[in-house]
Coordinates of C-alpha atoms in Angstrom, one line a residue:
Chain A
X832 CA 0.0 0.0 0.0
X833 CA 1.3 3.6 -1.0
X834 CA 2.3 5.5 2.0
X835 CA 0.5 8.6 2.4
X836 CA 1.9 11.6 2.0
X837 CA 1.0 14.4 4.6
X838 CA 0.8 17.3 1.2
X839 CA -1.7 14.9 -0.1
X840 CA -4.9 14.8 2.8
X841 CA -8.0 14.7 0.9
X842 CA -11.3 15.0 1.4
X843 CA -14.1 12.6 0.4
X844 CA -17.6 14.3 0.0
X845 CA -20.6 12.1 -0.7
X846 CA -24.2 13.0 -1.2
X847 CA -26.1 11.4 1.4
X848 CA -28.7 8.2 0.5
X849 CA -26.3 5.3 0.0
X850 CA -28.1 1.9 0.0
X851 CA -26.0 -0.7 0.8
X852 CA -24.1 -1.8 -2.3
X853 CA -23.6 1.8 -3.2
X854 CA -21.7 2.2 0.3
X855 CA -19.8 -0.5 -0.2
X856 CA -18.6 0.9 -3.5
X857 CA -18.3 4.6 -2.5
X858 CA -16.4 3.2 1.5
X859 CA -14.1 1.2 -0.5
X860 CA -12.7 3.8 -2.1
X861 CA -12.9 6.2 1.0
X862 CA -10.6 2.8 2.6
X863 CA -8.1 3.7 -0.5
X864 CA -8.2 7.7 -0.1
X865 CA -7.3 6.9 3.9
X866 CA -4.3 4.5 3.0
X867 CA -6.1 0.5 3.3
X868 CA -7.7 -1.2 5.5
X869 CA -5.1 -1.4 7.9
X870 CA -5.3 1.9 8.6
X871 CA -7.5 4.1 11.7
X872 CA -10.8 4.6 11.0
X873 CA -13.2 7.1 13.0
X874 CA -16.9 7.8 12.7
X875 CA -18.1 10.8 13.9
X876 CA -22.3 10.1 14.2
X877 CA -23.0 13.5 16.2
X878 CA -25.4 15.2 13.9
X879 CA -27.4 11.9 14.1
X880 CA -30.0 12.1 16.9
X881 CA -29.9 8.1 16.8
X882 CA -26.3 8.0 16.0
X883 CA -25.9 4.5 17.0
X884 CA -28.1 3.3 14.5
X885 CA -26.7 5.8 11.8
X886 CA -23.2 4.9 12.4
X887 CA -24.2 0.9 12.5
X888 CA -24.5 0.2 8.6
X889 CA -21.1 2.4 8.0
X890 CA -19.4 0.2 10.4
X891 CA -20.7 -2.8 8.8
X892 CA -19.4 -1.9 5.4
X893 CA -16.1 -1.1 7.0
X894 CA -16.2 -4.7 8.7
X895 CA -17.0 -5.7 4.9
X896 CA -14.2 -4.1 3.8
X897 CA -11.6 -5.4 5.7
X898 CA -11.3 -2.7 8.0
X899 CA -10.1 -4.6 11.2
X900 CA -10.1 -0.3 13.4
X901 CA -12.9 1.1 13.1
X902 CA -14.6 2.9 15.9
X903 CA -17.4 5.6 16.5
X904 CA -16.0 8.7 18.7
X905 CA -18.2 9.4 21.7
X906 CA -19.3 12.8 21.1
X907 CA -22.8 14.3 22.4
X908 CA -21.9 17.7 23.5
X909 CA -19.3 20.4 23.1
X910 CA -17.5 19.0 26.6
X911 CA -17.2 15.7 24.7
X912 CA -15.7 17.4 21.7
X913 CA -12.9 19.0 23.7
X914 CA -11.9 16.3 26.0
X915 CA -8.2 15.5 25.2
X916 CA -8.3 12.0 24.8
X917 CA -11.2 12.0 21.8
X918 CA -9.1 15.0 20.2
X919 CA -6.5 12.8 20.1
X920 CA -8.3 9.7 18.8
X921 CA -9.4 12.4 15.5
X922 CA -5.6 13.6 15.3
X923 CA -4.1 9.7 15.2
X924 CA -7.1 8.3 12.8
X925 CA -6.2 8.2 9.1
X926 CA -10.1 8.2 7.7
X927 CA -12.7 10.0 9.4
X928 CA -16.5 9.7 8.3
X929 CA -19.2 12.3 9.4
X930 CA -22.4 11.0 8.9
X931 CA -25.7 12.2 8.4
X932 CA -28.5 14.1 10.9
X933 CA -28.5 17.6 11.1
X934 CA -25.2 19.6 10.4
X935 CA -26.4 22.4 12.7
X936 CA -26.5 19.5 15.1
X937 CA -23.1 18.4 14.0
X938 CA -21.4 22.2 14.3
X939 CA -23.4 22.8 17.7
X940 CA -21.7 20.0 19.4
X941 CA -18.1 20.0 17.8
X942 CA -17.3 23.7 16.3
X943 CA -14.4 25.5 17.4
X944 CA -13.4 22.6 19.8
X945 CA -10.4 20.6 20.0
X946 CA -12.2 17.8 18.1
X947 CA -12.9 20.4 15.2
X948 CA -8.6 21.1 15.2
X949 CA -7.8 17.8 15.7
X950 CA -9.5 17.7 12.6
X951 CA -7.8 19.5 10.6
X952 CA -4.6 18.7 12.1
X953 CA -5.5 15.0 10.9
X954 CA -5.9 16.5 7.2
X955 CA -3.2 18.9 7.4
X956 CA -0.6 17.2 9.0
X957 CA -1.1 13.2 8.2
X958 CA -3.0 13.7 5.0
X959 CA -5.7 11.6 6.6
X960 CA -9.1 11.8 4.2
X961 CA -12.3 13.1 5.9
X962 CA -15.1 12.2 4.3
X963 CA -19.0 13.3 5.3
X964 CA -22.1 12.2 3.7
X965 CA -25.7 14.1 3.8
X966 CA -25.3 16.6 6.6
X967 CA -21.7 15.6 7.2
X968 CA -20.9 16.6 4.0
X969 CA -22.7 19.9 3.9
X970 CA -20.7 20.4 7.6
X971 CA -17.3 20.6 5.5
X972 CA -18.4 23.9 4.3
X973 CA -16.8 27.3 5.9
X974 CA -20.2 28.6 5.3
X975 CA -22.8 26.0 5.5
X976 CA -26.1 25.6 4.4
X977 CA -27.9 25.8 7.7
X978 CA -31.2 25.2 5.7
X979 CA -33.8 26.7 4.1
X980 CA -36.3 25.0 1.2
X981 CA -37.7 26.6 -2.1
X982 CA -40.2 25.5 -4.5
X983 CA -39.8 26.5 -8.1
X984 CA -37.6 29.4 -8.0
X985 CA -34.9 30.6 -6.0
X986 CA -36.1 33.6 -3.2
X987 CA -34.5 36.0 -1.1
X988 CA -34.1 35.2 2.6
X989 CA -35.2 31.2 2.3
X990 CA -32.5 29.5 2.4
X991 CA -29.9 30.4 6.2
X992 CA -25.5 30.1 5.8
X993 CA -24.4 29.2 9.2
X994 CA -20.5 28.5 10.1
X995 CA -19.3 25.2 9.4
X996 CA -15.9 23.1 9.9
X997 CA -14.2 25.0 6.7
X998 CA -12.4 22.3 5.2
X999 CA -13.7 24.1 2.2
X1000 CA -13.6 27.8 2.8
X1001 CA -15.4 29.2 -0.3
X1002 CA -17.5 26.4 -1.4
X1003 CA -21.1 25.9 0.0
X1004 CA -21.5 21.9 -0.1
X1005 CA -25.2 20.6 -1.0
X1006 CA -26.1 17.2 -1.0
X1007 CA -28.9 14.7 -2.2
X1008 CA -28.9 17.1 -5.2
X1009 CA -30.8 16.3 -8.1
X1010 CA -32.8 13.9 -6.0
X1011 CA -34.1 16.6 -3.8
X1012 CA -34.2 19.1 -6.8
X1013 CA -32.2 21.8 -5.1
X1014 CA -30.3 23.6 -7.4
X1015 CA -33.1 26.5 -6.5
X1016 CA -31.7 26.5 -3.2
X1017 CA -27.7 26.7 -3.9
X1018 CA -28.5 29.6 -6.2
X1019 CA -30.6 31.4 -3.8
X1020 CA -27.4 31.1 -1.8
X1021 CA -25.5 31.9 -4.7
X1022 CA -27.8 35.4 -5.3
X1023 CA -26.9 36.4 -1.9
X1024 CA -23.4 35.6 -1.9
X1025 CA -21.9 35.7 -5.3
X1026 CA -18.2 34.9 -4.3
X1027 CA -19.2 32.1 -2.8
X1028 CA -19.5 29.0 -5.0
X1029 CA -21.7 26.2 -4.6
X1030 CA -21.7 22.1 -5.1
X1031 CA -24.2 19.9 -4.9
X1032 CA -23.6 16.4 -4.9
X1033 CA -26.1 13.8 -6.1
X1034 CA -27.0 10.5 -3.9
X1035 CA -24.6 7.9 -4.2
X1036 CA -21.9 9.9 -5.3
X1037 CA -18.9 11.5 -4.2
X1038 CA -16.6 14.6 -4.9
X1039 CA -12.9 13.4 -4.3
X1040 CA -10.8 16.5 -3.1
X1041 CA -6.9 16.1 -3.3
X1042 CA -5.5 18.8 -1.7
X1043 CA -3.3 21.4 -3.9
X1044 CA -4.1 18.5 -6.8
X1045 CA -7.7 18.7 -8.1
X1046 CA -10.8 17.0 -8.2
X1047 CA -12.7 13.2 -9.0
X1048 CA -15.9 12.6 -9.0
X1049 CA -17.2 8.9 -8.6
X1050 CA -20.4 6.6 -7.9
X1051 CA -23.7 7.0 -9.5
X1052 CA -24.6 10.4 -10.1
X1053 CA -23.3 13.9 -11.1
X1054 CA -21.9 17.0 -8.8
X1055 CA -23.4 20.3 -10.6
X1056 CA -20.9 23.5 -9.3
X1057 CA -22.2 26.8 -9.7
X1058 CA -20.4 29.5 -10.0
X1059 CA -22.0 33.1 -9.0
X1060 CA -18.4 35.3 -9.5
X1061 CA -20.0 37.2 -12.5
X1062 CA -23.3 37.3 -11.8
X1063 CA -25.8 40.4 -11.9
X1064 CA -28.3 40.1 -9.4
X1065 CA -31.1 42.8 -8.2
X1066 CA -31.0 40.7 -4.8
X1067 CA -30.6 43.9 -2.5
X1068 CA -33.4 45.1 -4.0
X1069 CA -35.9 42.7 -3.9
X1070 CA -38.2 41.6 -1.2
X1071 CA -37.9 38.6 1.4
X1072 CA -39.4 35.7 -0.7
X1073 CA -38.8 37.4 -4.1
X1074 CA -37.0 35.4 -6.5
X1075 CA -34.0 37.2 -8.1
X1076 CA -33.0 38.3 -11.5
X1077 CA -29.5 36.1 -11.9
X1078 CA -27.8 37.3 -14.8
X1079 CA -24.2 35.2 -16.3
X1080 CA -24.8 31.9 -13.5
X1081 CA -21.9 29.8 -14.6
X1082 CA -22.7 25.9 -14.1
X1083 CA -20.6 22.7 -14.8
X1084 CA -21.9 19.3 -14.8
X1085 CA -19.9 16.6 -13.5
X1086 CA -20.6 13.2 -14.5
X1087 CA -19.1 10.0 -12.1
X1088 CA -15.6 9.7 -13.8
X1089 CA -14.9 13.1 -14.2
X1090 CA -11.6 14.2 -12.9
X1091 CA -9.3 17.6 -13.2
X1092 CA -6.4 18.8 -12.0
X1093 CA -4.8 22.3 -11.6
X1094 CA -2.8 22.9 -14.7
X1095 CA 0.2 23.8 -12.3
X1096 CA -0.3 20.6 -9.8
X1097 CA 1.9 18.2 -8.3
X1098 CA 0.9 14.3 -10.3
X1099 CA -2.3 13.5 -8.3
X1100 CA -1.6 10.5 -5.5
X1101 CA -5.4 10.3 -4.6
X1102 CA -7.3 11.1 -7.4
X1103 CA -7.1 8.9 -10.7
X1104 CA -3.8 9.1 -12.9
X1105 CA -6.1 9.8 -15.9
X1106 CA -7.0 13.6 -14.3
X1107 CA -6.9 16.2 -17.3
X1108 CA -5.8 19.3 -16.8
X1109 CA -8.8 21.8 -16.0
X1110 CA -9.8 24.3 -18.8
X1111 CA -9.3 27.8 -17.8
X1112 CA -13.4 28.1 -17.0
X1113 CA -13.2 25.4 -13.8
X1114 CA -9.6 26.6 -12.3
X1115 CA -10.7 29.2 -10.4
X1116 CA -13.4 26.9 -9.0
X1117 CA -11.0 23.4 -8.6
X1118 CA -8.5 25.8 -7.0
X1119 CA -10.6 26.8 -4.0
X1120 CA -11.8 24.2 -3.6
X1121 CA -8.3 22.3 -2.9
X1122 CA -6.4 24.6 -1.4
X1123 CA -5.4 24.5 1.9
X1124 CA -7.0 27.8 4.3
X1125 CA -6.0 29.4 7.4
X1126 CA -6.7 26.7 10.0
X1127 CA -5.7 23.5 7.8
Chain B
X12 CA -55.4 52.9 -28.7
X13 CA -51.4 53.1 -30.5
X14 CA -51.2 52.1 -34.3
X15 CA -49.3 48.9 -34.5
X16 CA -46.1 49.3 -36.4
X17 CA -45.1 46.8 -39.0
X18 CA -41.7 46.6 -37.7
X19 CA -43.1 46.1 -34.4
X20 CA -44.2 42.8 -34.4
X21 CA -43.9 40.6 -31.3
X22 CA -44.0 37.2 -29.5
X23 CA -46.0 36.3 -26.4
X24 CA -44.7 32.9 -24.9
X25 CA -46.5 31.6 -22.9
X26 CA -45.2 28.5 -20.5
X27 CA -48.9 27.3 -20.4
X28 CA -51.0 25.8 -17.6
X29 CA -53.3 28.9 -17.3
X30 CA -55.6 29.1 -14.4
X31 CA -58.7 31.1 -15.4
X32 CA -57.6 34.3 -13.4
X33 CA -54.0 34.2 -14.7
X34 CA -55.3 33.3 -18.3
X35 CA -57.1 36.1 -18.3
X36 CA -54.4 38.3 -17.3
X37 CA -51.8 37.2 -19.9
X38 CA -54.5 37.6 -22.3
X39 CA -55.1 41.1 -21.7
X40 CA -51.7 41.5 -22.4
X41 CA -52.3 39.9 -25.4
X42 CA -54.7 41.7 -26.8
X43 CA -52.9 45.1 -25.9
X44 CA -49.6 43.6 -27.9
X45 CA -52.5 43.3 -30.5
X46 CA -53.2 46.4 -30.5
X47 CA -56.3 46.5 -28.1
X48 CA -59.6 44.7 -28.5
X49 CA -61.2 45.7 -31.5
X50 CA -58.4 43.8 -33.2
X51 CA -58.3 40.7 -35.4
X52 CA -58.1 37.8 -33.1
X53 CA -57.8 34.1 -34.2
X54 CA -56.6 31.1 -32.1
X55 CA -55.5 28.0 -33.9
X56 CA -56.1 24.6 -31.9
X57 CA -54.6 22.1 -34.4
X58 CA -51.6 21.1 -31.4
X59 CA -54.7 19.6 -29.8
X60 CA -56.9 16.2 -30.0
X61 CA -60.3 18.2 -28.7
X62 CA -59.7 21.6 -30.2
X63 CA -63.3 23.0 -29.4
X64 CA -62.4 22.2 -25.7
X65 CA -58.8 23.2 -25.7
X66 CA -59.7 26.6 -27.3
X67 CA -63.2 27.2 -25.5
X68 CA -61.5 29.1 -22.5
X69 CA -59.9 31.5 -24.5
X70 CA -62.7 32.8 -26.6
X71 CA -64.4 33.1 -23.0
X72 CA -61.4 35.2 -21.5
X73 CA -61.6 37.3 -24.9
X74 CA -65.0 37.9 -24.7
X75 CA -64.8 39.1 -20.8
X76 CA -61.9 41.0 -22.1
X77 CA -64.4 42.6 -24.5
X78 CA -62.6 41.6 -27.9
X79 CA -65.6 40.9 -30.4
X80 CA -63.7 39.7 -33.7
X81 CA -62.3 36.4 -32.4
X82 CA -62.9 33.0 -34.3
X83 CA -60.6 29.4 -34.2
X84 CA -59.4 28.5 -37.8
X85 CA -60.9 25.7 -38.4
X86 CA -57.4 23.5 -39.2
X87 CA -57.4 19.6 -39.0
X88 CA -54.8 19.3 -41.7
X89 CA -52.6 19.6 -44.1
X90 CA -55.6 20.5 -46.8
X91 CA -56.7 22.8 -44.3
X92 CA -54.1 24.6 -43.5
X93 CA -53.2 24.9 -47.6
X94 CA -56.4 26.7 -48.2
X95 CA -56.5 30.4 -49.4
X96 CA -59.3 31.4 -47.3
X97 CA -57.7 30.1 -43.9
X98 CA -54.4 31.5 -45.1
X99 CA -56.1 35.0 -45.7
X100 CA -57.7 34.9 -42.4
X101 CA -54.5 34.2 -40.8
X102 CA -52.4 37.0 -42.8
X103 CA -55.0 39.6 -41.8
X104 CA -55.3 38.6 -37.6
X105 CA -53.4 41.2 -35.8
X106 CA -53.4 38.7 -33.1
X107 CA -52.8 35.1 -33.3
X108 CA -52.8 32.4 -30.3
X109 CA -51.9 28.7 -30.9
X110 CA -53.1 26.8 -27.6
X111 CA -51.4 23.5 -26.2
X112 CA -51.4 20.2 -27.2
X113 CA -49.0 18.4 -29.3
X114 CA -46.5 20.9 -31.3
X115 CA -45.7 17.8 -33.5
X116 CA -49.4 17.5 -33.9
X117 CA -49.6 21.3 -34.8
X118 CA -45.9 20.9 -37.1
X119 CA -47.2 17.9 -38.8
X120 CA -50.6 20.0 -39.8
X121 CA -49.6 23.3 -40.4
X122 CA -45.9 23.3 -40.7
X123 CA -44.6 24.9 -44.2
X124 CA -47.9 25.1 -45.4
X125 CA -49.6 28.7 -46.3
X126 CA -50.9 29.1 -43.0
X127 CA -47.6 28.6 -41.5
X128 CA -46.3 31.5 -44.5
X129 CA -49.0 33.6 -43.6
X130 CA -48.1 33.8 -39.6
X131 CA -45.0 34.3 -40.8
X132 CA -46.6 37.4 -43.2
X133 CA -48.9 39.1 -40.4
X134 CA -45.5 38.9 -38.0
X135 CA -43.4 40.6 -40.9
X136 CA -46.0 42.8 -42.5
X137 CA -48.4 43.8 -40.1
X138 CA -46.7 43.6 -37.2
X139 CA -49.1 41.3 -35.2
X140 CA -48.7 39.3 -32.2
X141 CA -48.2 36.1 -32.5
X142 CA -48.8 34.4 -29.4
X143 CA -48.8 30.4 -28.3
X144 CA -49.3 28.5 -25.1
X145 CA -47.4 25.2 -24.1
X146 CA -47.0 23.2 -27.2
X147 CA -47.8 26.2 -29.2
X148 CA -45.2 28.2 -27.6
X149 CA -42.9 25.5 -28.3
X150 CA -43.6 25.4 -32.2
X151 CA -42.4 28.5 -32.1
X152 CA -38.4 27.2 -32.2
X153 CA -36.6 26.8 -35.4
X154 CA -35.5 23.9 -33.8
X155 CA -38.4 22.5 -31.3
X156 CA -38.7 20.7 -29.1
X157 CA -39.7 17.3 -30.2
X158 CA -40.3 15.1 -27.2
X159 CA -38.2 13.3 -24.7
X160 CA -38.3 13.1 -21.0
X161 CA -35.1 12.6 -18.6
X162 CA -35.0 12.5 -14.6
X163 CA -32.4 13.7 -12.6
X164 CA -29.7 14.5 -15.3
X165 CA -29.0 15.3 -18.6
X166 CA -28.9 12.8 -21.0
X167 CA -27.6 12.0 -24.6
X168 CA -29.9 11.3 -27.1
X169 CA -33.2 11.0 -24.6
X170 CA -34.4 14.2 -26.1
X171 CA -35.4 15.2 -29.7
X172 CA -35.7 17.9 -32.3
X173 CA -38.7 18.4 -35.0
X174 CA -38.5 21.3 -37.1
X175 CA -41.0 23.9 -35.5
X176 CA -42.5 27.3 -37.3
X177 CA -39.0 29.0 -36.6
X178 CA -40.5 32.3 -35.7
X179 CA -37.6 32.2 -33.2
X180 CA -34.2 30.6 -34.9
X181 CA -31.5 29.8 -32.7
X182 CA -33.7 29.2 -29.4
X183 CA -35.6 26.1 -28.2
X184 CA -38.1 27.3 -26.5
X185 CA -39.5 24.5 -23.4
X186 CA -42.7 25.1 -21.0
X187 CA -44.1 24.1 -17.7
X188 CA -40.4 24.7 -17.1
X189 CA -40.0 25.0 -13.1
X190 CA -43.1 22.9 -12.5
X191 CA -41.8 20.1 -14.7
X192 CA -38.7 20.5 -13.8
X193 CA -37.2 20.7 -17.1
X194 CA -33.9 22.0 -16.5
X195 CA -31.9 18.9 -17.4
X196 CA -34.2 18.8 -20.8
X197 CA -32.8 21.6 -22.1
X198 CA -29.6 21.0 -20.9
X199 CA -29.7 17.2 -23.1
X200 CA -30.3 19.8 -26.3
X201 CA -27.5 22.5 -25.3
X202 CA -24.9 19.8 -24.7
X203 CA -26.1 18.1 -28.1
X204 CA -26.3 21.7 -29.5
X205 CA -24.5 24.5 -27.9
X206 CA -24.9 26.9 -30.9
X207 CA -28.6 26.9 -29.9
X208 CA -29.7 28.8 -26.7
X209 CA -32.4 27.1 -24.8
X210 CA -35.2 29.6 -23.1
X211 CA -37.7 27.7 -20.5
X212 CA -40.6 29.7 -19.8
X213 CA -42.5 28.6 -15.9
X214 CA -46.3 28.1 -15.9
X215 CA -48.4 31.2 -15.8
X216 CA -45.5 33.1 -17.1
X217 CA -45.0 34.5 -20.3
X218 CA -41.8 36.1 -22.5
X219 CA -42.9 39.0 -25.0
X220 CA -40.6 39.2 -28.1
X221 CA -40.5 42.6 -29.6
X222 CA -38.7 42.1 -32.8
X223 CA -35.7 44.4 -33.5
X224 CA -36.2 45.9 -29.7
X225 CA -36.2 43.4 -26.5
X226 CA -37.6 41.4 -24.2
X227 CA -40.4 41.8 -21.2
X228 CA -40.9 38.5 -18.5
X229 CA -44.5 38.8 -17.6
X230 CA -46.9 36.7 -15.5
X231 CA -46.1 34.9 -11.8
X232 CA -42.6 32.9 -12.7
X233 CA -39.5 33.2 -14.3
X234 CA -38.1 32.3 -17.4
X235 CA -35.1 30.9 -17.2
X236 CA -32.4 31.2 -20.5
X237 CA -29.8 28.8 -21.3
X238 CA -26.3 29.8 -23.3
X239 CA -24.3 26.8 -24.7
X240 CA -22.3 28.7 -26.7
X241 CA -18.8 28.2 -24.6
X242 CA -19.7 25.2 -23.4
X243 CA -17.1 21.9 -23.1
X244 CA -18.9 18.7 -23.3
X245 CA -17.8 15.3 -24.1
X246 CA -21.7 14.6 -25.6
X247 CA -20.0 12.9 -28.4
X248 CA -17.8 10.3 -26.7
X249 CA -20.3 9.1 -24.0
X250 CA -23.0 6.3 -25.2
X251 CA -26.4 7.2 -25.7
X252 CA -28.1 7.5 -22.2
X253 CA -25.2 8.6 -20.4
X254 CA -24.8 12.3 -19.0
X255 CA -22.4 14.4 -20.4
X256 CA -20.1 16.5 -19.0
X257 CA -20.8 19.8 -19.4
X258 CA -18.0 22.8 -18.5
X259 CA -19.1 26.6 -18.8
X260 CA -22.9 26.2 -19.4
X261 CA -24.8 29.9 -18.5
X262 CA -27.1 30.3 -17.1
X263 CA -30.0 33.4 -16.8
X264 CA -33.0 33.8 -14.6
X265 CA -35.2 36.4 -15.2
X266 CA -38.1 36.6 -13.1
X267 CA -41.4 38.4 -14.1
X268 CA -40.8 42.4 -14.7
X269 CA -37.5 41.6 -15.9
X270 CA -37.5 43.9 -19.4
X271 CA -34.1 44.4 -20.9
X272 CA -33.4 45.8 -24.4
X273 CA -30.3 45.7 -27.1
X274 CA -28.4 48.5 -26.6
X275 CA -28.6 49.9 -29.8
X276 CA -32.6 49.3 -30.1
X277 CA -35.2 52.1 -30.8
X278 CA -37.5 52.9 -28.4
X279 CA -39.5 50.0 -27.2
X280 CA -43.4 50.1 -28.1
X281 CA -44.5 46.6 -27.4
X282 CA -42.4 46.1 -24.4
X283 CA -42.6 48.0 -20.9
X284 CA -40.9 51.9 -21.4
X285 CA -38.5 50.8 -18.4
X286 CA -36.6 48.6 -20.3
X287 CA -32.9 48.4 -19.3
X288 CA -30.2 48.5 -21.9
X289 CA -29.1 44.8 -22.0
X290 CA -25.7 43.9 -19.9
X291 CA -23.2 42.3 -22.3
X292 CA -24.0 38.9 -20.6
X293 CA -27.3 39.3 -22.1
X294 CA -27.1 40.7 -25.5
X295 CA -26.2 38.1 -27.9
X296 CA -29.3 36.2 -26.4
X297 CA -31.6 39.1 -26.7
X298 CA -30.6 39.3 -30.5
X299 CA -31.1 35.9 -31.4
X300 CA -34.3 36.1 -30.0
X301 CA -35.7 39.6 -31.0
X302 CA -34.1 39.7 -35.0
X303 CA -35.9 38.9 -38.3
X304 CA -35.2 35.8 -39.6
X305 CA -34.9 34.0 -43.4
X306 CA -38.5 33.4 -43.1
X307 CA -39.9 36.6 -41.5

């Protein structure tokens, strides 16, 4: 098995709504990201309300897998989250899955606290892969959809940002995508906040994030970016509810199997070997969404 | 009431599924693009199997809306629509209305025929309004919509092109568009076709067209406008039913009482007076949609 390299920490995003063959598929490769199955595997289950019974079919698949340590951290409040002893079990683990729940529930109990660092510190300093799924992948957001649903068209005011982990800094993370219809509610995001860019990521499928390298995407569905940085918008002077005029939206469909790199990147170690160089119109995009931020 | 102005001849697309109330509305818009009610009015039903019944509520809203010259061609083919008389009638409306149904139903009745020449000639010479619901907004493409239906992404091949009346050239024009959520439709005919621009008109909504000048968003959605033209795809590598990959897709939302005009157009007549001077983003969309074409 390739040793990791600490440069090369990478983030595994999925899109919630695995059923079980699709987990195995999409945890296999989340095994590979964290080094093999003889690595240290963490779950962390706290935006579930029921979090034994959300973390239960994940630590199956692991068990499936090969995966001989594998444990779920005991986190249900913010004193669990900065005890020493779990920090250190996140710093030490080489894959770390967030599941699903609520990721206000998730950030409430473990933002800002030594779990949150250690983190980061597992990303930044052992190139451990993170991976979330439904809520735990929305959570990797610096500003996260804290929630918010629209109908037909995107509105003013419907859809909250709250602060999230920041393992992406400018990249609002949506999941269950076309499933749930919600490209409405990243550009209502998008209206609002036009620097910010937004991913959603369809069930069963995951965005593969190789820090300072580029981007995969794999499983069954697509992740649609959206890209606001030109856009005209009459926002901030429309009502609450209103929905927007949105002028020069930039969008990119990405297909499983798509995979870029930065035209100036290092050879990928994480994502495939077959990565093409982006085209000028997605650099901006792949390039914050792989580059490392101020606290990892 | 205004003289109509040959060179003033406009579109009214409508993205169908009229309640009474709201059918009523757009038509009073209708008849003022007319040139007010004691105009020509003639609605043409051939996109439907029951014409009396798809056309019955129409004649009722143009009767509340005090219009007294309004009649249904009588059109159930090809024979039909060759006829001098119907062709006359059609020439001499100063507004026209095709209402839902089929648009390859309407096409295969009407399509090249001397009706279809003499839409073309009331447009062009007498600058009516030439308006159409649903299907009949659809027949207005060049290229139209032919059929096809895909889920949760874009697919190759799953949707098709007929050749529609081409009263617009280089824009497929799709309805129901938010309530059907149509988006990844359009999107299978951009990737296929990125010199054509895709415009999807929401339920109760409707786009006017005044040729040579702009374009007004009427009614209680959006209309949403797709632009291929810089788009990277790999549509012709994938197998048919696949998604493609799709880089640099842009995308505009105008919601109703957007009203934006080409820079260099005269003063709007048809259109709202507040027309903004298109942004740059805008204007090569605007002019495919407001110019002549071979035709008319």
């Amino acid at each position: 098995m390739e040793t990791r390299h600490a440069e090369h920490g990478c983030l595994f995003i999925i899109g919630g709504d695995e059923g079980a063959k699709a987990r195995k598929r999409l945890l296999s490769r989340f095994v590979d990201l964290a080094g093999g199955s003889d690595k240290r595997f963490l779950l962390i289950d706290a935006a579930s309300q029921t979090p034994e019974k959300m973390a239960r079919p994940y630590h199956e698949a692991l068990d499936e897998l090969g995966v001989r340590d594998h444990r779920s951290l005991a986190v249900c409040c913010r004193a669990d989250a900065n005890d020493a002893d779990i920090a250190a079990q996140a710093a030490e683990a080489d894959g770390i899955l967030m599941t699903g729940g609520d990721q206000k529930r998730l950030l409430a109990a473990i933002g800002g606290t030594a779990l949150d660092q250690a983190i980061h510190a597992a990303l930044k300093e052992r190139g451990a892969c993170i991976a979330g799924t439904s809520a735990g992948a929305s959570a990797m957001s610096g500003h996260m959809l804290g929630g918010g649903h629209v109908e037909l068209s995107p509105e003013r005011g419907a859809v909250t940002l709250a602060a999230g982990l920041g393992l992406v800094q400018q990249v609002v993370i949506d999941q269950h995508f076309a499933q749930r219809q919600r490209l409405n509610r990243l550009l209502s995001v998008i209206a609002q906040n036009p620097w910010l860019q937004g991913a959603g990521i369809d069930e069963n499928t995951a965005l593969v994030v190789e820090r300072g390298v580029g981007i995969e995407v794999v499983g069954e569905g697509s992740v649609t970016l959206v890209d606001g940085k030109d856009v005209i918008s009459d926002i901030a002077d429309i009502r609450e509810g209103c929905t927007p005029q949105m002028l020069g939206v930039r969008l990119h469909l990405l297909p499983a199997g798509s995979c870029f790199m930065l035209p100036d990147a290092p050879a990928p170690r994480r994502i495939s070997g077959d990565a093409r160089k982006a085209p000028a119109v997605l650099t901006e995009f792949i390039h914050h969404l792989v580059k490392r931020n101020p606290i990892s």
